[in-house]
Amino acid sequence: MKWQGKTVGYAITGSHCTLEEVMPQVLRFVNEGANVVPIVSNTVQNTDTRFGSSENWLKQLKDITGNDIISTIVGAEPLGPSKLLDVLVIGPCTGTTTSKLANAMTDTPVLMAAKAQMRNCRPLVLAISTNDGLGLNAANIAKLMVTKNIYFVPYGQDNPLQKPNSLVAKMELIPETCYAALSGSQLQPMIIERFHSA
């Protein structure tokens, strides 16, 4: 199987409207042989929204992966010295997480996991989902795009008419992007068209 013998860190942050899209990608990793280590931000762990309760999302994640969820900074810190993860994906990766990562802030379990992965010079894959990707966060995305060992799931504008600054990754390309990242390659094209007018 494609991911046999590999350990994938799967980190989820609070773009709640895309959580339903990413769960099948977590399952794909598992079905293709990966050991998936789930990691969640404080927001995912504690916030109920119209898209589902935190309890429901956490249960799905634990049931799919079969592993305990890393949900504290203390729990994520050992990922560095243990060199456990072959690749770490943050998907969805919110604007807040993008901004903090670009500015070396480490105040959530997901950001600690990212710091640990970058310490080991191993691939970190971002599947962005942010309403200000072409606004204030554009500078942060650009900064991360030129950072060694960081890769992006192909993304584009999801609703340019009503949300002209919004960027969202094509979540179904998460496994393919991670696979390319393992060999040091950025999946192309990176900037894609997500929006189709009627």
Short mmCIF file of C-alpha atoms in Angstrom, two decimals:
data_model
loop_
_atom_site.label_atom_id
_atom_site.label_comp_id
_atom_site.label_asym_id
_atom_site.label_seq_id
_atom_site.Cartn_x
_atom_site.Cartn_y
_atom_site.Cartn_z
CA MET A 1 0.00 0.00 0.00
CA LYS A 2 1.12 3.54 -0.82
CA TRP A 3 1.60 4.71 2.78
CA GLN A 4 2.68 1.41 4.33
CA GLY A 5 5.35 1.96 6.99
CA LYS A 6 4.83 5.75 7.08
CA THR A 7 3.57 7.83 9.98
CA VAL A 8 1.44 10.82 9.03
CA GLY A 9 0.63 13.58 11.46
CA TYR A 10 -2.82 14.97 10.69
CA ALA A 11 -3.51 18.30 12.37
CA ILE A 12 -6.88 20.02 12.25
CA THR A 13 -7.61 23.67 13.00
CA GLY A 14 -10.87 25.56 13.30
CA SER A 15 -12.16 26.06 9.79
CA HIS A 16 -15.25 24.15 10.85
CA CYS A 17 -17.01 24.42 7.48
CA THR A 18 -14.31 22.24 5.87
CA LEU A 19 -14.04 19.50 8.52
CA GLU A 20 -16.49 17.30 6.63
CA GLU A 21 -14.22 17.54 3.57
CA VAL A 22 -11.05 16.49 5.39
CA MET A 23 -12.29 13.44 7.29
CA PRO A 24 -12.35 11.30 4.10
CA GLN A 25 -8.72 12.31 3.49
CA VAL A 26 -7.73 11.09 6.94
CA LEU A 27 -9.46 7.81 6.10
CA ARG A 28 -7.58 7.58 2.78
CA PHE A 29 -4.25 7.71 4.62
CA VAL A 30 -5.38 4.94 6.95
CA ASN A 31 -6.77 2.79 4.13
CA GLU A 32 -3.49 3.16 2.24
CA GLY A 33 -1.46 1.83 5.17
CA ALA A 34 -0.39 4.92 7.12
CA ASN A 35 -0.22 5.21 10.87
CA VAL A 36 -2.05 8.50 11.39
CA VAL A 37 -1.36 10.58 14.49
CA PRO A 38 -4.25 13.05 15.02
CA ILE A 39 -3.61 16.53 16.41
CA VAL A 40 -6.22 19.22 17.08
CA SER A 41 -6.18 22.91 17.88
CA ASN A 42 -7.83 24.32 20.97
CA THR A 43 -10.69 25.62 18.84
CA VAL A 44 -11.49 22.22 17.34
CA GLN A 45 -11.27 20.64 20.76
CA ASN A 46 -13.62 23.06 22.50
CA THR A 47 -16.01 24.68 20.01
CA ASP A 48 -19.43 23.49 18.87
CA THR A 49 -20.72 25.06 15.65
CA ARG A 50 -23.57 24.62 13.17
CA PHE A 51 -21.22 22.26 11.34
CA GLY A 52 -21.08 19.84 14.27
CA SER A 53 -20.05 19.44 17.88
CA SER A 54 -16.45 19.19 19.00
CA GLU A 55 -17.29 15.84 20.60
CA ASN A 56 -18.50 14.49 17.25
CA TRP A 57 -15.40 15.60 15.31
CA LEU A 58 -13.02 14.27 17.96
CA LYS A 59 -14.82 10.93 18.02
CA GLN A 60 -14.62 10.65 14.23
CA LEU A 61 -10.92 11.43 14.27
CA LYS A 62 -10.15 8.89 16.98
CA ASP A 63 -12.34 6.21 15.37
CA ILE A 64 -10.76 6.66 11.94
CA THR A 65 -7.14 6.72 13.10
CA GLY A 66 -7.36 4.34 16.04
CA ASN A 67 -4.94 6.62 17.91
CA ASP A 68 -5.30 8.98 20.83
CA ILE A 69 -5.59 12.63 19.83
CA ILE A 70 -2.78 15.03 20.70
CA SER A 71 -4.62 17.99 22.17
CA THR A 72 -2.06 19.83 24.31
CA ILE A 73 1.20 21.65 23.67
CA VAL A 74 2.89 19.30 26.14
CA GLY A 75 1.56 16.32 24.20
CA ALA A 76 2.85 17.67 20.89
CA GLU A 77 6.34 18.65 22.04
CA PRO A 78 7.79 15.08 21.99
CA LEU A 79 7.09 14.86 18.23
CA GLY A 80 10.35 16.75 17.79
CA PRO A 81 12.88 14.59 19.63
CA SER A 82 11.07 11.35 18.73
CA LYS A 83 11.17 12.19 14.99
CA LEU A 84 7.92 10.24 14.77
CA LEU A 85 6.28 11.91 11.78
CA ASP A 86 7.37 11.32 8.20
CA VAL A 87 5.05 14.13 7.10
CA LEU A 88 2.74 16.51 8.95
CA VAL A 89 -0.31 18.04 7.31
CA ILE A 90 -2.37 20.88 8.76
CA GLY A 91 -5.71 20.65 7.02
CA PRO A 92 -7.69 22.76 7.25
CA CYS A 93 -5.13 25.42 8.14
CA THR A 94 -6.89 28.61 9.21
CA GLY A 95 -5.75 32.16 8.65
CA THR A 96 -4.91 32.44 12.33
CA THR A 97 -2.70 29.35 12.24
CA THR A 98 -1.10 30.52 8.99
CA SER A 99 -0.33 33.91 10.53
CA LYS A 100 1.12 32.47 13.73
CA LEU A 101 3.20 29.88 11.88
CA ALA A 102 4.67 32.53 9.58
CA ASN A 103 5.62 34.60 12.62
CA ALA A 104 7.10 31.76 14.72
CA MET A 105 4.36 31.70 17.35
CA THR A 106 3.76 28.43 19.20
CA ASP A 107 0.66 28.64 21.37
CA THR A 108 -1.46 25.65 20.26
CA PRO A 109 -0.87 21.90 19.97
CA VAL A 110 -0.94 22.19 16.16
CA LEU A 111 1.69 24.92 16.09
CA MET A 112 3.90 22.96 18.49
CA ALA A 113 3.62 19.95 16.19
CA ALA A 114 4.57 22.16 13.23
CA LYS A 115 7.56 23.53 15.13
CA ALA A 116 8.65 20.00 16.01
CA GLN A 117 8.37 18.90 12.36
CA MET A 118 10.35 21.89 11.10
CA ARG A 119 13.02 21.23 13.72
CA ASN A 120 13.55 17.86 12.08
CA CYS A 121 13.66 19.35 8.54
CA ARG A 122 10.78 17.10 7.54
CA PRO A 123 7.86 18.07 5.29
CA LEU A 124 5.02 20.22 6.59
CA VAL A 125 1.99 20.42 4.29
CA LEU A 126 -0.59 23.20 4.61
CA ALA A 127 -4.17 22.97 3.31
CA ILE A 128 -5.25 26.55 3.79
CA SER A 129 -8.80 27.70 4.42
CA THR A 130 -8.94 31.40 5.18
CA ASN A 131 -11.22 34.33 4.43
CA ASP A 132 -8.26 36.73 4.26
CA GLY A 133 -5.84 34.77 2.10
CA LEU A 134 -5.74 37.63 -0.40
CA GLY A 135 -6.01 40.22 2.37
CA LEU A 136 -3.71 40.68 5.37
CA ASN A 137 -2.76 36.99 5.33
CA ALA A 138 -1.38 37.17 1.78
CA ALA A 139 1.98 38.26 3.21
CA ASN A 140 2.04 35.31 5.60
CA ILE A 141 1.18 32.81 2.88
CA ALA A 142 3.94 34.25 0.69
CA LYS A 143 6.41 33.97 3.56
CA LEU A 144 5.53 30.31 4.09
CA MET A 145 5.65 29.55 0.36
CA VAL A 146 9.38 30.32 0.29
CA THR A 147 10.15 28.50 3.54
CA LYS A 148 12.14 25.29 3.20
CA ASN A 149 10.22 22.05 3.83
CA ILE A 150 6.78 23.72 3.70
CA TYR A 151 4.40 22.67 0.92
CA PHE A 152 0.89 23.74 -0.03
CA VAL A 153 -2.12 21.70 -1.04
CA PRO A 154 -3.24 23.37 -4.31
CA TYR A 155 -5.61 26.22 -3.52
CA GLY A 156 -7.72 28.91 -5.15
CA GLN A 157 -10.50 31.41 -4.61
CA ASP A 158 -13.64 29.61 -3.51
CA ASN A 159 -16.09 32.51 -3.74
CA PRO A 160 -14.53 35.59 -5.39
CA LEU A 161 -17.85 37.37 -5.87
CA GLN A 162 -18.99 37.35 -2.24
CA LYS A 163 -15.63 36.73 -0.48
CA PRO A 164 -12.92 38.12 -2.78
CA ASN A 165 -10.09 37.58 -0.27
CA SER A 166 -10.99 33.96 0.54
CA LEU A 167 -8.66 31.08 -0.38
CA VAL A 168 -9.37 27.38 0.17
CA ALA A 169 -7.29 24.33 -0.66
CA LYS A 170 -8.64 21.46 -2.72
CA MET A 171 -8.84 19.09 0.23
CA GLU A 172 -9.07 15.92 -1.88
CA LEU A 173 -5.47 16.59 -2.99
CA ILE A 174 -4.08 16.37 0.56
CA PRO A 175 -2.67 12.81 0.25
CA GLU A 176 -1.16 13.51 -3.18
CA THR A 177 0.48 16.70 -1.91
CA CYS A 178 1.91 14.86 1.09
CA TYR A 179 3.27 12.09 -1.12
CA ALA A 180 5.00 14.62 -3.37
CA ALA A 181 6.37 16.44 -0.32
CA LEU A 182 8.06 13.26 0.90
CA SER A 183 10.31 13.49 -2.15
CA GLY A 184 10.82 17.23 -1.76
CA SER A 185 8.40 18.25 -4.50
CA GLN A 186 5.53 20.72 -4.54
CA LEU A 187 2.44 19.27 -6.20
CA GLN A 188 1.60 21.35 -9.27
CA PRO A 189 -0.20 23.42 -10.24
CA MET A 190 -0.26 24.96 -6.80
CA ILE A 191 -2.68 27.77 -7.62
CA ILE A 192 -5.86 26.38 -9.14
CA GLU A 193 -9.36 27.48 -10.05
CA ARG A 194 -11.88 26.42 -7.44
CA PHE A 195 -14.71 28.75 -8.41
CA HIS A 196 -17.02 28.11 -11.33
CA SER A 197 -19.69 30.65 -12.23
CA ALA A 198 -23.14 29.44 -13.15
#
